[in-house]
Tab-separated table of C-alpha atoms and ligand atoms in Angstrom:
chain	number	residue	atom	x	y	z
G	20	MET	CA	-4.751	6.198	30.412
G	21	SER	CA	-2.863	4.417	33.101
G	22	GLY	CA	-0.747	1.384	32.460
G	23	HIS	CA	-0.357	2.089	28.767
G	24	ASN	CA	2.813	0.855	27.188
G	25	VAL	CA	5.648	3.263	26.550
G	26	TRP	CA	8.652	2.553	24.336
G	27	THR	CA	11.610	1.220	26.310
G	28	HIS	CA	13.903	4.037	25.196
G	29	LYS	CA	13.266	7.714	24.754
G	30	GLY	CA	14.558	7.495	21.184
G	31	THR	CA	12.507	4.484	20.089
G	32	PHE	CA	9.615	6.587	18.846
G	33	LEU	CA	12.024	8.224	16.442
G	34	LEU	CA	13.192	4.830	15.231
G	35	ALA	CA	9.629	3.555	14.856
G	36	ALA	CA	8.411	6.701	13.110
G	37	VAL	CA	11.341	6.627	10.698
G	38	GLY	CA	10.562	2.939	10.101
G	39	SER	CA	6.985	3.814	9.271
G	40	ALA	CA	7.881	6.781	7.098
G	41	VAL	CA	10.634	5.115	5.094
G	42	GLY	CA	9.107	2.514	2.804
G	43	LEU	CA	7.907	1.782	-0.702
G	44	GLY	CA	6.983	5.460	-0.805
G	45	ASN	CA	10.668	6.455	-0.706
G	46	LEU	CA	12.285	3.678	-2.688
G	47	TRP	CA	9.641	2.878	-5.298
G	48	ARG	CA	7.109	5.704	-5.516
G	49	PHE	CA	9.329	8.757	-5.000
G	50	PRO	CA	11.855	7.925	-7.765
G	51	TYR	CA	9.220	7.047	-10.349
G	52	LEU	CA	7.081	10.106	-9.587
G	53	THR	CA	10.187	12.288	-9.787
G	54	GLY	CA	11.138	10.611	-13.069
G	55	GLU	CA	7.689	11.251	-14.501
G	56	ASN	CA	7.486	14.840	-13.311
G	57	GLY	CA	10.637	16.475	-14.490
G	58	GLY	CA	13.090	15.821	-11.639
G	59	GLY	CA	14.224	18.849	-9.613
G	60	ALA	CA	11.041	20.909	-9.860
G	61	PHE	CA	9.037	18.026	-8.413
G	62	ILE	CA	11.541	17.658	-5.593
G	63	LEU	CA	11.368	21.331	-4.757
G	64	ILE	CA	7.591	21.282	-4.235
G	65	TYR	CA	7.816	17.967	-2.393
G	66	ALA	CA	10.430	19.310	0.021
G	67	LEU	CA	8.576	22.584	0.594
G	68	THR	CA	5.382	20.702	1.445
G	69	ILE	CA	7.227	18.373	3.801
G	70	PHE	CA	8.577	21.289	5.772
G	71	ALA	CA	5.668	23.759	5.703
G	72	VAL	CA	2.755	21.307	5.954
G	73	GLY	CA	4.086	17.848	6.763
G	74	ILE	CA	6.122	18.695	9.860
G	75	PRO	CA	3.388	20.753	11.602
G	76	ILE	CA	0.786	18.037	10.946
G	77	PHE	CA	3.242	15.363	12.043
G	78	ILE	CA	3.663	17.255	15.331
G	79	ALA	CA	-0.119	17.513	15.696
G	80	GLU	CA	-0.647	13.809	15.046
G	81	THR	CA	2.051	12.711	17.486
G	82	MET	CA	0.637	15.075	20.071
G	83	LEU	CA	-2.837	13.533	19.791
G	84	GLY	CA	-1.349	10.091	20.373
G	85	ARG	CA	0.856	11.118	23.271
G	86	THR	CA	-1.761	13.132	25.194
G	87	SER	CA	-4.358	10.394	24.886
G	88	ARG	CA	-1.980	7.439	25.318
G	89	GLN	CA	-4.457	5.219	23.487
G	90	SER	CA	-5.066	3.826	20.027
G	91	PRO	CA	-6.282	6.444	17.518
G	92	ILE	CA	-9.999	5.608	17.802
G	93	MET	CA	-10.121	5.314	21.588
G	94	GLY	CA	-7.668	8.194	21.914
G	95	MET	CA	-9.828	10.551	19.879
G	96	ARG	CA	-12.879	9.506	21.927
G	97	HIS	CA	-10.936	10.299	25.094
G	98	LEU	CA	-9.753	13.690	23.798
G	99	THR	CA	-13.225	14.793	22.699
G	100	LYS	CA	-14.383	14.139	26.265
G	101	THR	CA	-11.477	15.734	28.118
G	102	HIS	CA	-11.412	18.778	25.843
G	103	LYS	CA	-15.217	18.965	25.673
G	104	THR	CA	-15.466	19.048	21.919
G	105	SER	CA	-17.843	17.367	19.505
G	106	ARG	CA	-17.721	13.577	19.309
G	107	ALA	CA	-17.661	13.994	15.548
G	108	TRP	CA	-13.881	14.380	15.854
G	109	GLU	CA	-13.713	10.705	16.732
G	110	SER	CA	-14.070	10.167	12.990
G	111	ILE	CA	-10.340	11.029	12.739
G	112	GLY	CA	-9.653	7.684	14.407
G	113	TRP	CA	-12.127	5.743	12.266
G	114	LEU	CA	-10.955	7.334	9.047
G	115	GLY	CA	-7.371	6.497	9.979
G	116	ALA	CA	-8.245	2.886	10.769
G	117	ALA	CA	-10.068	2.521	7.449
G	118	ALA	CA	-7.154	4.057	5.541
G	119	ALA	CA	-4.591	1.887	7.339
G	120	PHE	CA	-6.601	-1.226	6.516
G	121	LEU	CA	-6.954	-0.284	2.846
G	122	ILE	CA	-3.304	0.751	2.419
G	123	LEU	CA	-2.079	-2.439	4.099
G	124	SER	CA	-4.158	-4.503	1.667
G	125	PHE	CA	-2.352	-3.218	-1.431
G	126	TYR	CA	0.984	-2.307	0.176
G	127	SER	CA	1.492	-5.974	1.008
G	128	VAL	CA	0.831	-7.022	-2.593
G	129	ILE	CA	3.356	-4.524	-4.004
G	130	ALA	CA	5.890	-5.498	-1.332
G	131	GLY	CA	5.275	-9.073	-2.474
G	132	TRP	CA	6.684	-8.098	-5.866
G	133	ALA	CA	9.897	-7.088	-4.097
G	134	LEU	CA	9.995	-10.540	-2.528
G	135	HIS	CA	9.766	-12.045	-6.005
G	136	TYR	CA	12.629	-9.873	-7.267
G	137	THR	CA	14.774	-10.630	-4.229
G	138	TRP	CA	14.420	-14.283	-5.140
G	139	LEU	CA	15.108	-13.711	-8.845
G	140	MET	CA	18.184	-11.618	-8.086
G	141	LEU	CA	19.731	-13.896	-5.487
G	142	THR	CA	19.240	-16.991	-7.662
G	143	GLY	CA	20.909	-15.141	-10.543
G	144	SER	CA	17.907	-15.784	-12.799
G	145	LEU	CA	18.160	-12.399	-14.490
G	146	VAL	CA	21.889	-12.242	-15.100
G	147	GLY	CA	22.475	-11.015	-18.650
G	148	ALA	CA	18.753	-10.814	-19.423
G	149	ASP	CA	17.636	-8.198	-21.984
G	150	ALA	CA	14.842	-5.625	-21.750
G	151	THR	CA	12.244	-7.809	-23.470
G	152	THR	CA	12.897	-10.765	-21.183
G	153	ILE	CA	12.782	-8.620	-18.050
G	154	SER	CA	9.602	-6.790	-18.891
G	155	ALA	CA	7.993	-10.066	-20.000
G	156	GLY	CA	9.012	-11.466	-16.612
G	157	PHE	CA	7.300	-8.598	-14.799
G	158	ASP	CA	4.165	-9.079	-16.918
G	159	ALA	CA	4.228	-12.795	-16.147
G	160	LEU	CA	4.317	-12.026	-12.420
G	161	LEU	CA	1.344	-9.684	-12.773
G	162	ALA	CA	-0.516	-12.302	-14.814
G	163	SER	CA	-0.211	-14.928	-12.085
G	164	PRO	CA	-2.751	-14.570	-9.254
G	165	GLY	CA	-1.290	-17.646	-7.577
G	166	LEU	CA	2.262	-16.335	-7.415
G	167	MET	CA	1.173	-12.875	-6.330
G	168	THR	CA	-1.059	-14.343	-3.626
G	169	LEU	CA	1.804	-16.475	-2.368
G	170	TYR	CA	4.129	-13.462	-1.987
G	171	HIS	CA	1.344	-11.291	-0.552
G	172	THR	CA	0.627	-13.997	2.042
G	173	LEU	CA	4.265	-14.393	3.020
G	174	PHE	CA	4.789	-10.664	3.380
G	175	ILE	CA	1.684	-9.944	5.442
G	176	ALA	CA	2.219	-12.995	7.658
G	177	PHE	CA	5.736	-11.888	8.504
G	178	SER	CA	4.554	-8.357	9.324
G	179	ALA	CA	1.817	-9.836	11.526
G	180	LEU	CA	4.347	-11.934	13.385
G	181	ILE	CA	6.374	-8.862	14.318
G	182	VAL	CA	3.385	-6.840	15.537
G	183	GLY	CA	1.897	-9.883	17.263
G	184	LEU	CA	4.996	-10.169	19.435
G	185	GLY	CA	4.135	-6.790	20.967
G	186	ILE	CA	5.694	-3.360	20.861
G	187	HIS	CA	8.779	-4.321	22.850
G	188	LYS	CA	9.779	-7.798	21.728
G	189	GLY	CA	8.350	-7.400	18.233
G	190	ILE	CA	8.394	-3.867	16.896
G	191	GLU	CA	11.230	-2.405	18.971
G	192	SER	CA	13.758	-5.164	18.546
G	193	GLY	CA	12.774	-5.749	14.927
G	194	LEU	CA	13.373	-2.090	14.129
G	195	ARG	CA	16.605	-1.924	16.034
G	196	ILE	CA	18.055	-4.554	13.687
G	197	MET	CA	16.247	-3.537	10.509
G	198	MET	CA	16.748	0.211	10.385
G	199	PRO	CA	20.553	0.372	10.662
G	200	ALA	CA	20.840	-2.542	8.215
G	201	LEU	CA	18.626	-0.642	5.833
G	202	PHE	CA	20.793	2.466	5.939
G	203	ALA	CA	23.938	0.430	5.461
G	204	ILE	CA	22.552	-1.398	2.425
G	205	LEU	CA	21.319	1.817	0.849
G	206	ILE	CA	24.779	3.329	1.162
G	207	VAL	CA	26.295	0.213	-0.433
G	208	VAL	CA	23.916	0.511	-3.397
G	209	LEU	CA	24.691	4.227	-3.687
G	210	ILE	CA	28.446	3.621	-3.684
G	211	TYR	CA	27.927	0.948	-6.295
G	212	GLY	CA	25.841	3.381	-8.336
G	213	VAL	CA	28.509	6.066	-8.048
G	214	ILE	CA	31.258	3.722	-9.222
G	215	ASN	CA	29.375	1.904	-11.952
G	216	GLY	CA	26.602	4.310	-12.910
G	217	ASP	CA	26.369	7.936	-13.916
G	218	VAL	CA	25.972	9.906	-10.698
G	219	GLY	CA	26.596	13.232	-12.461
G	220	ALA	CA	23.614	12.779	-14.752
G	221	ALA	CA	21.501	11.620	-11.812
G	222	ALA	CA	22.412	14.649	-9.683
G	223	ASN	CA	21.789	16.939	-12.597
G	224	PHE	CA	18.374	15.412	-13.145
G	225	LEU	CA	17.386	15.511	-9.470
G	226	PHE	CA	18.756	18.874	-8.453
G	227	THR	CA	18.216	21.145	-11.417
G	228	PHE	CA	15.154	23.128	-10.425
G	229	ASN	CA	13.307	24.214	-13.521
G	230	ILE	CA	9.808	24.995	-12.377
G	231	ALA	CA	8.547	25.006	-15.971
G	232	ASP	CA	9.120	21.228	-15.998
G	233	LEU	CA	6.305	20.759	-13.570
G	234	SER	CA	2.665	20.391	-14.619
G	235	LEU	CA	-0.125	21.284	-12.202
G	236	GLU	CA	-0.768	17.570	-11.896
G	237	GLY	CA	2.863	16.982	-10.926
G	238	TRP	CA	2.644	19.761	-8.408
G	239	LEU	CA	-0.323	18.072	-6.762
G	240	GLN	CA	1.344	14.686	-6.868
G	241	ALA	CA	4.355	16.156	-5.105
G	242	MET	CA	2.129	17.347	-2.269
G	243	GLY	CA	0.283	14.029	-2.089
G	244	GLN	CA	3.565	12.155	-1.984
G	245	SER	CA	4.804	14.229	0.942
G	246	PHE	CA	1.800	13.036	2.983
G	247	PHE	CA	2.175	9.417	1.979
G	248	THR	CA	5.872	9.358	2.660
G	249	LEU	CA	5.518	10.755	6.198
G	250	SER	CA	2.685	8.268	6.952
G	251	LEU	CA	0.430	11.189	7.854
G	252	GLY	CA	-3.297	11.247	8.488
G	253	MET	CA	-3.732	7.513	8.964
G	254	GLY	CA	-3.343	6.966	12.664
G	255	ALA	CA	0.004	5.201	12.281
G	256	ILE	CA	1.959	8.107	13.713
G	257	MET	CA	-0.738	8.712	16.327
G	258	ALA	CA	-0.581	5.069	17.441
G	259	TYR	CA	3.203	5.200	17.776
G	260	GLY	CA	2.928	8.591	19.473
G	261	ALA	CA	0.834	6.932	22.190
G	262	TYR	CA	3.954	5.028	23.254
G	263	MET	CA	6.221	8.067	23.073
G	264	SER	CA	8.108	9.207	26.129
G	265	SER	CA	6.676	12.390	27.653
G	266	GLU	CA	10.170	13.877	27.736
G	267	ALA	CA	10.920	13.617	24.028
G	268	SER	CA	10.469	16.842	22.061
G	269	LEU	CA	7.635	16.695	19.537
G	270	THR	CA	9.170	19.344	17.328
G	271	ARG	CA	12.688	17.984	17.267
G	272	THR	CA	11.406	14.463	16.648
G	273	ALA	CA	9.187	15.564	13.758
G	274	ILE	CA	12.031	17.467	12.127
G	275	ALA	CA	14.356	14.479	12.536
G	276	VAL	CA	11.840	12.069	10.958
G	277	ALA	CA	11.177	14.423	8.044
G	278	PHE	CA	14.882	14.967	7.556
G	279	VAL	CA	15.799	11.258	7.563
G	280	ASP	CA	12.812	10.364	5.381
G	281	THR	CA	13.702	13.036	2.826
G	282	ALA	CA	17.382	12.128	2.902
G	283	ILE	CA	16.572	8.459	2.247
G	284	ALA	CA	14.293	9.359	-0.666
G	285	MET	CA	17.051	11.545	-2.126
G	286	VAL	CA	19.774	8.921	-1.662
G	287	ALA	CA	17.470	6.268	-3.150
G	288	GLY	CA	16.705	8.592	-6.043
G	289	LEU	CA	20.387	9.320	-6.579
G	290	ALA	CA	21.322	5.617	-6.455
G	291	ILE	CA	18.467	4.544	-8.737
G	292	PHE	CA	18.982	7.285	-11.333
G	293	SER	CA	22.756	6.753	-11.338
G	294	LEU	CA	22.054	3.176	-12.391
G	295	VAL	CA	19.328	4.210	-14.824
G	296	PHE	CA	21.482	6.858	-16.540
G	297	GLY	CA	24.555	4.650	-16.418
G	298	ALA	CA	22.677	1.956	-18.318
G	299	GLY	CA	21.183	4.515	-20.740
G	300	LEU	CA	17.602	3.771	-19.652
G	301	GLU	CA	14.502	5.987	-19.586
G	302	THR	CA	13.570	7.970	-16.448
G	303	ASP	CA	9.826	8.128	-17.044
G	304	GLN	CA	9.055	4.420	-16.755
G	305	GLY	CA	6.286	4.895	-14.175
G	306	PRO	CA	5.664	2.191	-11.547
G	307	GLY	CA	7.858	-0.180	-13.539
G	308	LEU	CA	10.959	1.943	-12.777
G	309	MET	CA	11.993	-0.213	-9.863
G	310	PHE	CA	10.601	-3.559	-10.970
G	311	VAL	CA	11.542	-3.490	-14.655
G	312	THR	CA	14.187	-0.855	-15.304
G	313	LEU	CA	16.285	-1.541	-12.239
G	314	PRO	CA	16.548	-5.310	-12.687
G	315	LEU	CA	17.631	-4.507	-16.232
G	316	ALA	CA	20.389	-2.267	-14.915
G	317	PHE	CA	21.441	-4.979	-12.438
G	318	ALA	CA	21.362	-7.664	-15.141
G	319	ASP	CA	24.014	-5.819	-17.064
G	320	MET	CA	26.453	-5.049	-14.265
G	321	PRO	CA	29.340	-6.878	-12.682
G	322	PHE	CA	28.042	-8.493	-9.460
G	323	GLY	CA	24.594	-7.214	-10.469
G	324	ALA	CA	22.808	-10.259	-9.031
G	325	LEU	CA	24.310	-9.687	-5.590
G	326	VAL	CA	23.825	-5.900	-5.556
G	327	GLY	CA	20.293	-6.323	-6.919
G	328	GLY	CA	19.486	-8.965	-4.316
G	329	VAL	CA	20.771	-6.733	-1.558
G	330	PHE	CA	18.808	-3.816	-2.948
G	331	PHE	CA	15.514	-5.713	-2.953
G	332	ILE	CA	16.168	-6.936	0.596
G	333	LEU	CA	16.438	-3.265	1.493
G	334	VAL	CA	13.101	-2.584	-0.177
G	335	LEU	CA	11.543	-5.451	1.787
G	336	GLY	CA	12.925	-4.257	5.116
G	337	ALA	CA	11.633	-0.749	4.493
G	338	ALA	CA	8.231	-2.087	3.484
G	339	ILE	CA	7.953	-4.298	6.577
G	340	SER	CA	8.751	-1.493	9.007
G	341	SER	CA	6.017	0.536	7.296
G	342	SER	CA	3.448	-2.238	7.151
G	343	ILE	CA	3.771	-2.966	10.865
G	344	SER	CA	2.821	0.648	11.502
G	345	LEU	CA	-0.319	0.084	9.457
G	346	ILE	CA	-1.302	-2.945	11.572
G	347	GLU	CA	-0.583	-1.335	14.948
G	348	PRO	CA	-3.364	1.320	15.148
G	349	VAL	CA	-6.149	-1.139	14.377
G	350	ALA	CA	-4.691	-3.967	16.475
G	351	ALA	CA	-4.236	-1.623	19.447
G	352	PHE	CA	-7.866	-0.515	19.093
G	353	LEU	CA	-9.141	-4.112	19.142
G	354	VAL	CA	-7.044	-4.857	22.233
G	355	GLU	CA	-8.316	-1.771	24.088
G	356	ARG	CA	-11.935	-1.876	23.010
G	357	PHE	CA	-12.682	-5.592	23.038
G	358	ASP	CA	-10.108	-6.783	25.513
G	359	MET	CA	-8.592	-9.132	22.963
G	360	THR	CA	-5.123	-10.538	23.276
G	361	ARG	CA	-2.597	-8.908	20.939
G	362	PRO	CA	-2.200	-11.999	18.730
G	363	GLN	CA	-5.990	-12.234	18.350
G	364	ALA	CA	-6.272	-8.559	17.411
G	365	VAL	CA	-3.399	-8.740	14.933
G	366	THR	CA	-4.842	-11.886	13.360
G	367	ILE	CA	-8.217	-10.249	12.782
G	368	MET	CA	-6.719	-7.139	11.192
G	369	VAL	CA	-4.265	-9.055	9.048
G	370	VAL	CA	-6.645	-11.753	7.838
G	371	ALA	CA	-9.153	-9.066	6.834
G	372	ALA	CA	-6.470	-6.977	5.058
G	373	TRP	CA	-5.108	-10.124	3.414
G	374	ALA	CA	-8.556	-10.986	2.016
G	375	MET	CA	-9.000	-7.402	0.853
G	376	GLY	CA	-5.553	-7.632	-0.769
G	377	LEU	CA	-6.836	-10.398	-3.029
G	378	LEU	CA	-8.839	-7.690	-4.797
G	379	THR	CA	-5.549	-5.986	-5.657
G	380	VAL	CA	-4.033	-9.295	-6.771
G	381	VAL	CA	-6.836	-10.021	-9.253
G	382	SER	CA	-6.919	-6.411	-10.467
G	383	PHE	CA	-3.755	-7.157	-12.440
G	384	ASN	CA	-5.050	-10.279	-14.130
G	385	VAL	CA	-8.446	-12.031	-13.995
G	386	TRP	CA	-10.265	-8.851	-12.935
G	387	ALA	CA	-8.190	-6.460	-15.003
G	388	GLU	CA	-11.315	-5.342	-16.813
G	389	GLY	CA	-15.069	-5.701	-17.018
G	390	THR	CA	-15.755	-5.794	-13.272
G	391	ILE	CA	-18.329	-3.885	-11.273
G	392	PHE	CA	-15.531	-1.480	-10.263
G	393	HIS	CA	-14.912	-0.668	-13.909
G	394	ALA	CA	-18.647	-0.226	-14.527
G	395	LEU	CA	-19.170	2.030	-11.514
G	396	PHE	CA	-15.860	3.844	-11.124
G	397	GLU	CA	-14.068	3.302	-14.424
G	398	ARG	CA	-11.113	1.710	-12.698
G	399	SER	CA	-9.923	-1.615	-11.309
G	400	ALA	CA	-10.564	-2.620	-7.716
G	401	PHE	CA	-6.921	-1.833	-6.885
G	402	GLU	CA	-7.134	1.618	-8.458
G	403	PHE	CA	-10.382	2.230	-6.613
G	404	ILE	CA	-8.846	1.244	-3.258
G	405	GLU	CA	-5.848	3.459	-3.990
G	406	LEU	CA	-8.170	6.326	-4.844
G	407	LEU	CA	-10.045	5.891	-1.560
G	408	THR	CA	-6.806	6.083	0.404
G	409	ASN	CA	-5.796	9.156	-1.611
G	410	ILE	CA	-8.983	10.803	-0.361
G	411	PHE	CA	-8.808	9.529	3.227
G	412	MET	CA	-5.166	10.540	3.636
G	413	PRO	CA	-5.465	14.306	3.027
G	414	LEU	CA	-8.856	14.352	4.733
G	415	GLY	CA	-7.358	12.749	7.861
G	416	GLY	CA	-4.426	15.191	7.795
G	417	LEU	CA	-6.776	18.123	7.367
G	418	MET	CA	-8.953	17.056	10.293
G	419	ILE	CA	-5.935	16.417	12.525
G	420	ALA	CA	-4.628	19.913	11.756
G	421	LEU	CA	-8.016	21.515	12.446
G	422	PHE	CA	-8.589	19.508	15.624
G	423	ALA	CA	-5.159	20.293	17.062
G	424	GLY	CA	-5.243	23.919	15.934
G	425	TRP	CA	-8.815	24.876	16.796
G	426	ALA	CA	-10.656	22.334	18.928
G	427	LEU	CA	-8.081	21.339	21.532
G	428	THR	CA	-7.649	23.479	24.618
G	429	GLN	CA	-4.706	25.579	23.489
G	430	SER	CA	-3.117	25.953	26.917
G	431	GLU	CA	-2.689	22.180	27.027
G	432	VAL	CA	-1.404	22.094	23.480
G	433	MET	CA	1.243	24.581	24.476
G	434	LYS	CA	2.217	22.412	27.424
G	435	GLU	CA	2.578	19.370	25.147
G	436	LEU	CA	4.583	21.336	22.656
G	437	GLY	CA	6.787	22.354	25.573
G	438	THR	CA	8.364	25.193	23.734
G	439	ASN	CA	8.573	28.918	23.456
G	440	ILE	CA	5.643	31.125	22.579
G	441	THR	CA	7.009	32.179	19.197
G	442	TRP	CA	7.284	28.635	17.940
G	443	PHE	CA	3.879	27.761	19.430
G	444	LYS	CA	2.301	30.661	17.536
G	445	THR	CA	4.091	29.774	14.316
G	446	TRP	CA	3.083	26.132	14.599
G	447	ARG	CA	-0.512	27.135	15.346
G	448	LEU	CA	-0.607	29.388	12.315
G	449	LEU	CA	0.666	26.518	10.199
G	450	VAL	CA	-1.894	23.975	11.448
G	451	ARG	CA	-4.776	26.440	11.591
G	452	PHE	CA	-4.401	27.970	8.153
G	453	VAL	CA	-1.452	26.935	6.005
G	454	GLY	CA	-1.891	23.154	6.385
G	455	PRO	CA	-5.682	23.119	5.909
G	456	ALA	CA	-5.469	25.453	2.917
G	457	ALA	CA	-2.766	23.380	1.211
G	458	VAL	CA	-4.492	20.081	1.946
G	459	SER	CA	-7.900	21.340	0.773
G	460	PHE	CA	-6.247	22.413	-2.440
G	461	VAL	CA	-4.720	18.996	-3.066
G	462	PHE	CA	-7.923	17.313	-2.000
G	463	LEU	CA	-10.161	19.325	-4.278
G	464	ARG	CA	-7.844	19.011	-7.232
G	465	THR	CA	-7.429	15.243	-6.964
G	466	ILE	CA	-11.102	14.483	-6.998
G	467	PRO	CA	-12.428	16.281	-10.120
G	468	GLN	CA	-10.857	13.599	-12.295
G	469	VAL	CA	-13.398	11.248	-10.808
G	470	GLU	CA	-16.772	12.862	-10.766
G	471	GLY	CA	-16.734	16.140	-12.632
G	472	TYR	CA	-17.818	18.991	-10.426
G	473	VAL	CA	-20.167	17.259	-8.004
G	474	VAL	CA	-17.565	15.789	-5.702
G	475	PRO	CA	-15.350	18.902	-5.460
G	476	THR	CA	-18.381	20.958	-4.552
G	477	LEU	CA	-19.348	18.470	-1.862
G	478	GLY	CA	-15.742	18.375	-0.720
G	479	ALA	CA	-15.605	22.157	-0.464
G	480	LEU	CA	-18.843	22.190	1.527
G	481	LEU	CA	-17.495	19.487	3.811
G	482	ILE	CA	-14.288	21.387	4.434
G	483	VAL	CA	-16.131	24.639	5.099
G	484	GLY	CA	-18.465	22.695	7.407
G	485	VAL	CA	-15.624	21.153	9.392
G	486	PHE	CA	-13.955	24.519	9.581
G	487	ALA	CA	-17.140	26.261	10.800
G	488	LEU	CA	-17.653	23.522	13.369
G	489	SER	CA	-14.109	23.849	14.637
G	490	GLN	CA	-14.584	27.600	14.900
G	491	ARG	CA	-17.655	27.090	17.049
G	492	LEU	CA	-15.846	24.639	19.238
G	493	ARG	CA	-12.829	26.838	19.535
G	494	LYS	CA	-11.503	27.354	23.000
G	495	SER	CA	-9.694	30.418	24.110
G	496	ALA	CA	-6.009	29.793	24.429
B	18	PFF	N1	5.241	6.076	4.597
B	18	PFF	C1	5.199	4.800	3.946
B	18	PFF	C2	6.065	4.844	2.705
B	18	PFF	O1	6.584	5.900	2.347
B	18	PFF	O2	6.200	3.793	2.080
B	18	PFF	C3	3.809	4.369	3.597
B	18	PFF	C4	2.871	4.451	4.741
B	18	PFF	C5	3.103	3.736	5.926
B	18	PFF	C6	1.786	5.266	4.657
B	18	PFF	C7	2.254	3.849	7.003
B	18	PFF	C8	0.927	5.373	5.709
B	18	PFF	C9	1.171	4.678	6.876
B	18	PFF	F1	0.341	4.791	7.886
């Protein structure tokens, strides 16, 4: 498409993609999942999936954005026409938009908790507090719909402001300040952890690979986490890819993003567990690891209020650079399709996601039980929304891999990949078979907990169907 925006600098895509990838997934979710799933063994599977499945799909998703130079929905429509494939593939764009909308709705609420803790830390409210006081404080936050709504509103409004300013003035300059600051702060927290915590115990916990520690469930969670952490399958990377310079290498960029994202998760894990072990706390705290256990560690340390405040600012920065990548694909679609101005498009997306987020807010208090979601799905509205995104995410990744590997005209794919034949063939093998097989496995194994055997059977049929369709639509290379 002519006249489409391109990032000002060749390297900005890398910055933006790293901003999207590094977020609550690295700093909050990765450490607690690792803590719950036996440390090193979890990390091993996570890292293997990132490199064998995540990177090839990341390349595919960026490629779809860059060749179409449009938002995910319009871009997929364009590609189905130019590559003469079924319009059904357009569903990749719609699925991504739906997932981005749903993730934004709860991501903003959780990020709001970080805002609360930034405030508590910087005002010194938790200095010297004991475990009971801190966990009661967390419970009190969850019990207050008003407070949670306030933080949720502030967080989402700030994200909207950045995207509303446009990709150059808003996203690019925001990231250029935020990302380096983020790295610097993380290093400060790590150094602090090394000096005051127990880095030896943390390293031992994170890097001792004992595969027997890992349950099948943990194995699946490790694969799921590698998708979430790279922002795959949701259109975010495709939307950013649309602004990517034609000269930048897809492969090198994908490897760089995966490398930085993994490194940040590891450093965060090392810093967090150094503090946790140093303070003699438990590793398997679950989602409370960051919001309960860490403030407890900070409460007990010299200069803990300052280091804790700085740490939660880091969490906020990482969450904002991810949430803007959730707004962008939908906002860009509204601009392209309905000729809206950018601020109008962003407002529509954000107001809708904000309202949806209220469902997550009340899931922790007034609607914690006895709602229609509990009656129908045996879970709260928040857990239901999270479940939906857990289905959409691998499904989107699977379809992107199949579309890029089978449906696209392979000679053009090779041109985009701009690389040698050996790597092209390896990549194609990965997206045609390895990625889809791994994703189907995760997908089928996540769902049985919900609906017995009906849903996995339907899922298997769906996957076989998509696969058969892609075979039929296959073009010769
Ligand atoms: N990758 C982000 C994280 O690890 O926190 C979460 C995320 C952002 C997922 C953007 C999906 C997305 F499109």
